[in-house]
Each structure stands twice: as C-alpha cells, then as structure tokens.
Amino acid sequence: MLIHTIEEVREQIKNWKKQGLSIGLVPTMGALHDGHLSLIKKSVEKCDKTVVSVFVNPIQFGPSEDFDKYPRTLEADEKLCSDAGVDIIFAPSPKEMYGEGHLLSNDFLTYVIPPFFYVNKLCGKSRVGHFDGVCTVVNKLFNIVQPDFAFFGEKDRQQLIILKKMVKDLNIPVTIIPCPIVREESGLALSSRNKYLDENSKKDALALNKILFNIKLCYDKGITDVRALSETAYSFLNSNHSLEYLEFRDKDTLEDKEKADDDTIVFIAVKVGGVRLIDNIALG
Ligand code: AMP
C-alpha cells in the first residue's frame, strides 16, 4: 500500500499496535536495489508488518550536492516492495515532512544534532550538516511509524554508528538491526549512486573494494601498522580517482586507530570520475 501522508500512516500503525503486531521500518531514499532489498527481506522475516519509507531528504544534502538529480523511481520501488511483502511504502513529499520549507518559513525549526566527535570526520567532514539532516529525518520517521525494529545497512557505517548513539542517548524505544553490505559479483558495493558511473568509471570503482579487501588480507597476515596498511592502497588508484579519505576507526566510537585490531573498521571515500563513492570493511 502506497501512502503519501503522515496521517494515513499513523492511522494504519494505530490499528496494528491495537492488534499487538510488531513493526519494522526500513528508511530509504528510493531507487531501490538488492542492497535495500536485503534490509526489507530481514524486516519482513522478523516483523509482523514492514514499512519502507522512500524519501529523498532535502535537509541531508548540501547546496552543491545531488539532491535534484538523485534518482527517483517510485513506480519500480513500489513493485519491488510489494513483491517482497512490504505492507506500507511511505513516500511523503518534502512539504509533508517539512511544511513550507526548512529554510523559508517557521514551519520546521527543530533539528537533532549528533555529537560533534562523531560527525567531524569521515563523511561528516566534507558533508557538513549531513548527519544533522539524517538524524532529524530518522527521528521524525521513528515518531511517525513507531517501529519496534529499524533496519540500516553497514554500507553507511558512520550513519549506522551515529544512529545507534542517537537511539541510546535519547532512549528511543526501537532496536536497530545492522545489515551487511550487499555487493555485485565484482565486489562493488551496491549504491543508488552507481547509476551515475559510466562504463570506465564503473571499472575504476572496483578500486574501493579491492583496497579494502587487500588491507583485510594484509591484516589477516599479521600487519597491524596503519601507515603500512594504508600504503597498500596507492597501487589501486589512477588519475580517474580522487581519494577523499582512507581511515582506520573504532567500530563503536569512531576513534582513530594507530594499530589495527579486531575492533577496527577501515573506511574509504573516493571520487571516481567525479562520482563520490564510499565503502568500508570490518577487520575483525
Ligand atoms: P539509501 O537509500 O542510500 O539512503 O539507503 C537506505 C538504506 O539501505 C541504508 O540503511 C543503507 O545503508 C542501506 N544500503 C544501501 N546500499 C546498501 C548495500 N549495498 N548493502 C546493504 N545496505 C545498503
């Protein structure tokens, strides 16, 4: 069932709650692919009812980012969801979520701001305000849908860590279920933004997962020095790549690691032919 308004979702949720049914939420920005589908399948399996939100959230995009050209494929998304047994696709308009505008009016003024320590690094460093937008919209979705479980991909690992912290700090009554990264056979992590890649860049995009899997291989052989591990990356990069970051951080606190260990996540962001891609791997 495709629903565009908060009121209608609330009505449906109220009925389900009265019946004591458990509710799973899968927040997405649409252009659904097998990565999203893996989260949806988990929710359908675990929960009595599953809500998938499809919302390209304007407040998590910077002024020079791809909000306008972000792929929007609601019809195909609807089909994928109904085939997967989703009960509600919630696809609100920006106006439904933020009124006349988050910048232009008083309709929307209250943000959830995650701790600086978690956002002043990795993607938060180049995407200033991005995680404020993410935490705010996810909070709103939690309040609208009141899910028992919410499913998030490890593909966006910094987001997942920040959202876990938000849920804990604000005592939000939801259990976050992390879901592993789904990759193409080539190793490329699925992403809606892969649609921007031309044929050459798609080949070059493989560098991200090659770098990460090679670092994991070296770690498994006993190398723990972060500098030595980082240096292995350069042989995979060419002039079509612009490395934004390659960092070794703690899986829960995002603190910098000087020596790699089993609690380390390696994070990478690279622009490939102008398209910004991210990936990560757990060494443990
Ligand atoms: P997005 O539509 O990009 O905001 O993603 C919605 C959710 O799907 C987020 O929790 C993502 O982490 C997750 N997701 C996106 N791509 C993948 C992937 N390749 N594997 C697993 N989860 C993913």
Short mmCIF file of C-alpha atoms and ligand atoms in Angstrom, two decimals:
data_model
loop_
_atom_site.label_atom_id
_atom_site.label_comp_id
_atom_site.label_asym_id
_atom_site.label_seq_id
_atom_site.Cartn_x
_atom_site.Cartn_y
_atom_site.Cartn_z
CA MET A 1 0.00 0.00 0.00
CA LEU A 2 1.50 3.31 -1.12
CA ILE A 3 0.86 6.14 1.36
CA HIS A 4 1.90 9.78 0.99
CA THR A 5 0.58 11.34 4.21
CA ILE A 6 1.67 11.13 7.82
CA GLU A 7 -1.94 10.98 8.98
CA GLU A 8 -2.73 7.87 6.95
CA VAL A 9 0.40 6.08 8.16
CA ARG A 10 -0.48 6.93 11.75
CA GLU A 11 -4.00 5.53 11.28
CA GLN A 12 -2.66 2.23 9.95
CA ILE A 13 0.02 1.98 12.65
CA LYS A 14 -2.60 2.60 15.35
CA ASN A 15 -4.63 -0.37 14.07
CA TRP A 16 -1.59 -2.64 14.03
CA LYS A 17 -0.48 -1.58 17.50
CA LYS A 18 -4.01 -2.33 18.83
CA GLN A 19 -3.61 -5.86 17.48
CA GLY A 20 -0.22 -6.20 19.19
CA LEU A 21 1.66 -6.60 15.89
CA SER A 22 5.39 -5.88 15.66
CA ILE A 23 6.51 -3.25 13.18
CA GLY A 24 9.75 -3.00 11.17
CA LEU A 25 10.91 0.18 9.44
CA VAL A 26 13.37 0.35 6.54
CA PRO A 27 14.25 4.00 5.81
CA THR A 28 15.46 4.60 2.25
CA MET A 29 15.83 7.33 -0.35
CA GLY A 30 14.38 5.03 -3.03
CA ALA A 31 15.94 3.90 -6.32
CA LEU A 32 15.83 0.55 -4.58
CA HIS A 33 18.34 -2.19 -5.38
CA ASP A 34 19.35 -5.54 -3.90
CA GLY A 35 21.12 -3.80 -1.01
CA HIS A 36 17.85 -2.22 0.10
CA LEU A 37 16.06 -5.48 -0.65
CA SER A 38 18.27 -7.36 1.84
CA LEU A 39 17.12 -4.97 4.60
CA ILE A 40 13.49 -5.29 3.50
CA LYS A 41 13.70 -9.11 3.50
CA LYS A 42 15.12 -9.08 7.03
CA SER A 43 12.30 -6.89 8.23
CA VAL A 44 9.58 -8.96 6.54
CA GLU A 45 11.09 -12.07 8.11
CA LYS A 46 11.42 -10.63 11.61
CA CYS A 47 8.37 -8.36 11.95
CA ASP A 48 4.61 -8.81 11.53
CA LYS A 49 4.41 -5.62 9.47
CA THR A 50 7.03 -3.80 7.41
CA VAL A 51 7.07 -0.13 6.46
CA VAL A 52 9.57 1.09 3.84
CA SER A 53 9.99 4.84 3.64
CA VAL A 54 11.04 6.32 0.32
CA PHE A 55 12.07 9.91 0.82
CA VAL A 56 14.90 11.90 -0.74
CA ASN A 57 15.50 14.03 2.32
CA PRO A 58 16.38 17.60 1.27
CA ILE A 59 17.92 18.57 4.61
CA GLN A 60 20.69 15.97 4.39
CA PHE A 61 22.01 17.34 1.07
CA GLY A 62 24.46 20.23 0.87
CA PRO A 63 23.81 23.08 -1.57
CA SER A 64 26.31 21.72 -4.11
CA GLU A 65 25.21 18.08 -3.79
CA ASP A 66 22.98 15.93 -5.99
CA PHE A 67 19.52 16.45 -4.42
CA ASP A 68 17.90 17.46 -7.72
CA LYS A 69 19.45 14.75 -9.84
CA TYR A 70 19.20 11.95 -7.23
CA PRO A 71 17.43 9.01 -8.98
CA ARG A 72 13.69 8.81 -8.26
CA THR A 73 11.99 5.58 -9.38
CA LEU A 74 8.89 5.30 -7.21
CA GLU A 75 6.92 3.04 -9.56
CA ALA A 76 9.69 0.44 -9.71
CA ASP A 77 10.27 0.81 -5.96
CA GLU A 78 6.60 0.12 -5.32
CA LYS A 79 6.72 -3.07 -7.37
CA LEU A 80 9.88 -4.31 -5.66
CA CYS A 81 8.33 -3.64 -2.25
CA SER A 82 5.01 -5.31 -2.96
CA ASP A 83 6.79 -8.37 -4.39
CA ALA A 84 8.86 -8.53 -1.19
CA GLY A 85 5.78 -8.44 1.06
CA VAL A 86 6.09 -4.87 2.31
CA ASP A 87 2.89 -3.62 3.98
CA ILE A 88 3.33 0.15 3.59
CA ILE A 89 5.53 2.23 1.31
CA PHE A 90 5.58 5.65 2.89
CA ALA A 91 6.59 8.22 0.28
CA PRO A 92 5.92 11.69 1.66
CA SER A 93 6.65 14.92 -0.18
CA PRO A 94 9.18 17.35 1.33
CA LYS A 95 6.19 19.57 2.13
CA GLU A 96 4.51 16.76 4.08
CA MET A 97 7.68 16.35 6.17
CA TYR A 98 8.85 19.96 6.49
CA GLY A 99 5.88 22.19 5.64
CA GLU A 100 6.58 25.26 3.60
CA GLY A 101 10.30 24.77 3.93
CA HIS A 102 13.06 24.24 6.41
CA LEU A 103 14.83 27.37 5.26
CA LEU A 104 12.00 29.63 4.12
CA SER A 105 9.48 29.57 6.94
CA ASN A 106 8.90 28.76 10.60
CA ASP A 107 7.18 25.50 9.65
CA PHE A 108 10.23 23.47 10.58
CA LEU A 109 12.88 24.56 13.05
CA THR A 110 13.84 21.68 15.34
CA TYR A 111 16.89 19.58 14.43
CA VAL A 112 18.53 16.59 16.08
CA ILE A 113 22.26 17.36 16.17
CA PRO A 114 24.53 14.34 16.72
CA PRO A 115 27.70 14.73 18.81
CA PHE A 116 30.48 16.70 17.12
CA PHE A 117 33.02 13.96 17.78
CA TYR A 118 31.02 11.55 15.60
CA VAL A 119 30.41 13.97 12.71
CA ASN A 120 33.64 15.94 12.33
CA LYS A 121 35.31 13.06 10.50
CA LEU A 122 34.87 10.71 7.52
CA CYS A 123 31.77 11.72 5.50
CA GLY A 124 30.78 14.40 8.00
CA LYS A 125 33.93 16.35 7.27
CA SER A 126 33.11 17.07 3.63
CA ARG A 127 29.32 16.86 4.04
CA VAL A 128 28.78 19.50 6.72
CA GLY A 129 25.30 19.24 8.27
CA HIS A 130 24.60 15.93 6.51
CA PHE A 131 24.22 13.91 9.71
CA ASP A 132 22.02 16.61 11.30
CA GLY A 133 19.66 16.02 8.39
CA VAL A 134 19.91 12.23 8.71
CA CYS A 135 19.30 12.17 12.48
CA THR A 136 16.43 14.63 12.17
CA VAL A 137 14.60 12.73 9.44
CA VAL A 138 15.17 9.32 11.05
CA ASN A 139 13.84 10.71 14.33
CA LYS A 140 10.76 12.00 12.53
CA LEU A 141 10.26 8.63 10.83
CA PHE A 142 10.61 6.86 14.19
CA ASN A 143 7.93 9.15 15.64
CA ILE A 144 5.60 8.65 12.69
CA VAL A 145 5.98 4.87 12.33
CA GLN A 146 6.89 3.94 15.94
CA PRO A 147 8.71 0.80 14.80
CA ASP A 148 9.93 -1.95 17.13
CA PHE A 149 12.85 -2.61 14.79
CA ALA A 150 14.63 -0.40 12.25
CA PHE A 151 16.98 -1.81 9.63
CA PHE A 152 20.10 0.03 8.43
CA GLY A 153 22.93 -1.07 6.13
CA GLU A 154 26.56 -1.31 7.15
CA LYS A 155 27.24 0.27 3.74
CA ASP A 156 26.68 3.61 5.52
CA ARG A 157 28.59 2.59 8.62
CA GLN A 158 29.20 6.08 10.05
CA GLN A 159 25.45 6.75 9.75
CA LEU A 160 24.68 3.45 11.49
CA ILE A 161 27.04 4.22 14.39
CA ILE A 162 25.61 7.74 14.79
CA LEU A 163 22.01 6.49 14.71
CA LYS A 164 22.77 3.82 17.32
CA LYS A 165 24.21 6.54 19.55
CA MET A 166 21.15 8.75 18.99
CA VAL A 167 18.76 5.92 19.91
CA LYS A 168 20.73 5.16 23.07
CA ASP A 169 21.21 8.79 24.14
CA LEU A 170 17.57 9.76 23.53
CA ASN A 171 16.06 6.48 24.85
CA ILE A 172 14.15 5.91 21.64
CA PRO A 173 12.21 2.64 22.02
CA VAL A 174 13.47 0.96 18.84
CA THR A 175 16.03 -1.77 18.22
CA ILE A 176 18.44 -1.02 15.39
CA ILE A 177 19.32 -4.03 13.25
CA PRO A 178 22.56 -3.63 11.27
CA CYS A 179 22.62 -5.42 7.90
CA PRO A 180 25.75 -6.50 5.97
CA ILE A 181 26.90 -4.77 2.77
CA VAL A 182 25.50 -6.31 -0.41
CA ARG A 183 27.98 -6.29 -3.30
CA GLU A 184 27.92 -7.03 -7.01
CA GLU A 185 29.81 -10.15 -8.03
CA SER A 186 32.68 -7.81 -8.94
CA GLY A 187 32.85 -6.71 -5.29
CA LEU A 188 31.42 -3.23 -5.92
CA ALA A 189 29.08 -2.25 -3.08
CA LEU A 190 25.57 -1.62 -4.43
CA SER A 191 24.53 2.02 -4.27
CA SER A 192 21.85 4.15 -5.92
CA ARG A 193 24.69 6.49 -6.96
CA ASN A 194 26.33 3.71 -9.05
CA LYS A 195 23.81 4.81 -11.71
CA TYR A 196 25.97 7.91 -12.25
CA LEU A 197 29.02 5.84 -13.27
CA ASP A 198 29.93 5.45 -16.94
CA GLU A 199 31.47 2.19 -18.12
CA ASN A 200 35.09 3.21 -17.44
CA SER A 201 34.33 4.65 -14.04
CA LYS A 202 32.42 1.51 -13.10
CA LYS A 203 35.63 -0.45 -13.65
CA ASP A 204 37.63 2.12 -11.70
CA ALA A 205 35.05 1.99 -8.90
CA LEU A 206 36.28 -1.53 -8.11
CA ALA A 207 39.36 0.07 -6.57
CA LEU A 208 37.41 0.80 -3.38
CA ASN A 209 36.60 -2.79 -2.54
CA LYS A 210 39.97 -4.02 -3.85
CA ILE A 211 41.76 -1.64 -1.48
CA LEU A 212 39.62 -2.73 1.47
CA PHE A 213 39.86 -6.46 0.82
CA ASN A 214 43.62 -6.16 0.26
CA ILE A 215 44.02 -4.35 3.59
CA LYS A 216 41.99 -7.07 5.29
CA LEU A 217 44.22 -9.69 3.66
CA CYS A 218 47.36 -7.93 4.94
CA TYR A 219 45.83 -7.58 8.42
CA ASP A 220 44.96 -11.28 8.44
CA LYS A 221 48.64 -11.98 7.63
CA GLY A 222 49.64 -10.06 10.75
CA ILE A 223 50.29 -6.47 9.60
CA THR A 224 48.74 -4.05 12.09
CA ASP A 225 50.66 -0.84 11.39
CA VAL A 226 48.07 1.58 10.00
CA ARG A 227 50.56 3.50 7.88
CA ALA A 228 51.87 0.32 6.25
CA LEU A 229 48.31 -0.89 5.63
CA SER A 230 47.29 2.49 4.14
CA GLU A 231 50.24 2.48 1.77
CA THR A 232 48.98 -0.69 0.10
CA ALA A 233 46.07 1.39 -1.31
CA TYR A 234 48.03 3.52 -3.74
CA SER A 235 48.72 0.80 -6.32
CA PHE A 236 44.95 0.56 -6.93
CA LEU A 237 44.44 4.26 -7.68
CA ASN A 238 44.79 6.08 -11.03
CA SER A 239 44.13 9.57 -12.35
CA ASN A 240 40.36 8.92 -12.53
CA HIS A 241 40.36 8.54 -8.71
CA SER A 242 40.40 11.29 -6.14
CA LEU A 243 40.87 9.78 -2.67
CA GLU A 244 38.88 11.70 -0.04
CA TYR A 245 39.78 9.54 2.94
CA LEU A 246 41.10 6.13 3.96
CA GLU A 247 40.81 5.82 7.73
CA PHE A 248 41.04 3.21 10.46
CA ARG A 249 38.50 3.77 13.22
CA ASP A 250 36.85 2.03 16.16
CA LYS A 251 33.66 0.15 15.28
CA ASP A 252 31.60 1.82 18.04
CA THR A 253 33.23 5.13 18.95
CA LEU A 254 34.82 6.10 15.61
CA GLU A 255 38.05 6.89 17.47
CA ASP A 256 41.22 6.85 15.39
CA LYS A 257 43.24 3.63 15.49
CA GLU A 258 47.01 3.76 15.49
CA LYS A 259 47.26 0.00 15.35
CA ALA A 260 44.67 -2.07 13.56
CA ASP A 261 42.83 -4.66 15.66
CA ASP A 262 39.66 -6.72 15.51
CA ASP A 263 37.54 -3.71 16.55
CA THR A 264 38.78 -1.69 13.57
CA ILE A 265 36.68 -0.59 10.62
CA VAL A 266 38.51 0.66 7.54
CA PHE A 267 36.54 3.46 5.87
CA ILE A 268 37.13 4.76 2.37
CA ALA A 269 35.63 7.52 0.20
CA VAL A 270 36.81 8.13 -3.36
CA LYS A 271 35.54 10.28 -6.19
CA VAL A 272 35.58 8.14 -9.32
CA GLY A 273 35.11 10.15 -12.49
CA GLY A 274 33.52 12.81 -10.31
CA VAL A 275 31.10 10.40 -8.57
CA ARG A 276 31.60 10.15 -4.82
CA LEU A 277 31.57 6.54 -3.57
CA ILE A 278 32.01 5.12 -0.08
CA ASP A 279 32.74 1.66 1.29
CA ASN A 280 34.10 0.07 4.45
CA ILE A 281 35.26 -3.23 5.89
CA ALA A 282 35.48 -4.67 9.39
CA LEU A 283 38.87 -6.20 10.17
CA GLY A 284 37.51 -8.37 12.99
P1 AMP B 1 19.80 4.98 0.95
O1 AMP B 1 18.57 4.78 0.11
O2 AMP B 1 21.06 5.07 0.18
O3 AMP B 1 19.61 6.07 1.98
O4 AMP B 1 19.95 3.64 1.79
C1 AMP B 1 18.92 3.16 2.60
C2 AMP B 1 19.43 2.05 3.46
O5 AMP B 1 19.91 0.99 2.66
C3 AMP B 1 20.61 2.50 4.36
O6 AMP B 1 20.45 1.90 5.64
C4 AMP B 1 21.79 1.95 3.62
O7 AMP B 1 22.90 1.69 4.45
C5 AMP B 1 21.22 0.67 3.06
N1 AMP B 1 22.03 0.22 1.91
C6 AMP B 1 22.32 0.93 0.79
N2 AMP B 1 23.14 0.21 0.00
C7 AMP B 1 23.39 -0.96 0.62
C8 AMP B 1 24.18 -2.11 0.33
N3 AMP B 1 24.89 -2.21 -0.79
N4 AMP B 1 24.20 -3.12 1.22
C9 AMP B 1 23.49 -3.03 2.38
N5 AMP B 1 22.73 -1.97 2.72
C10 AMP B 1 22.67 -0.95 1.86
#
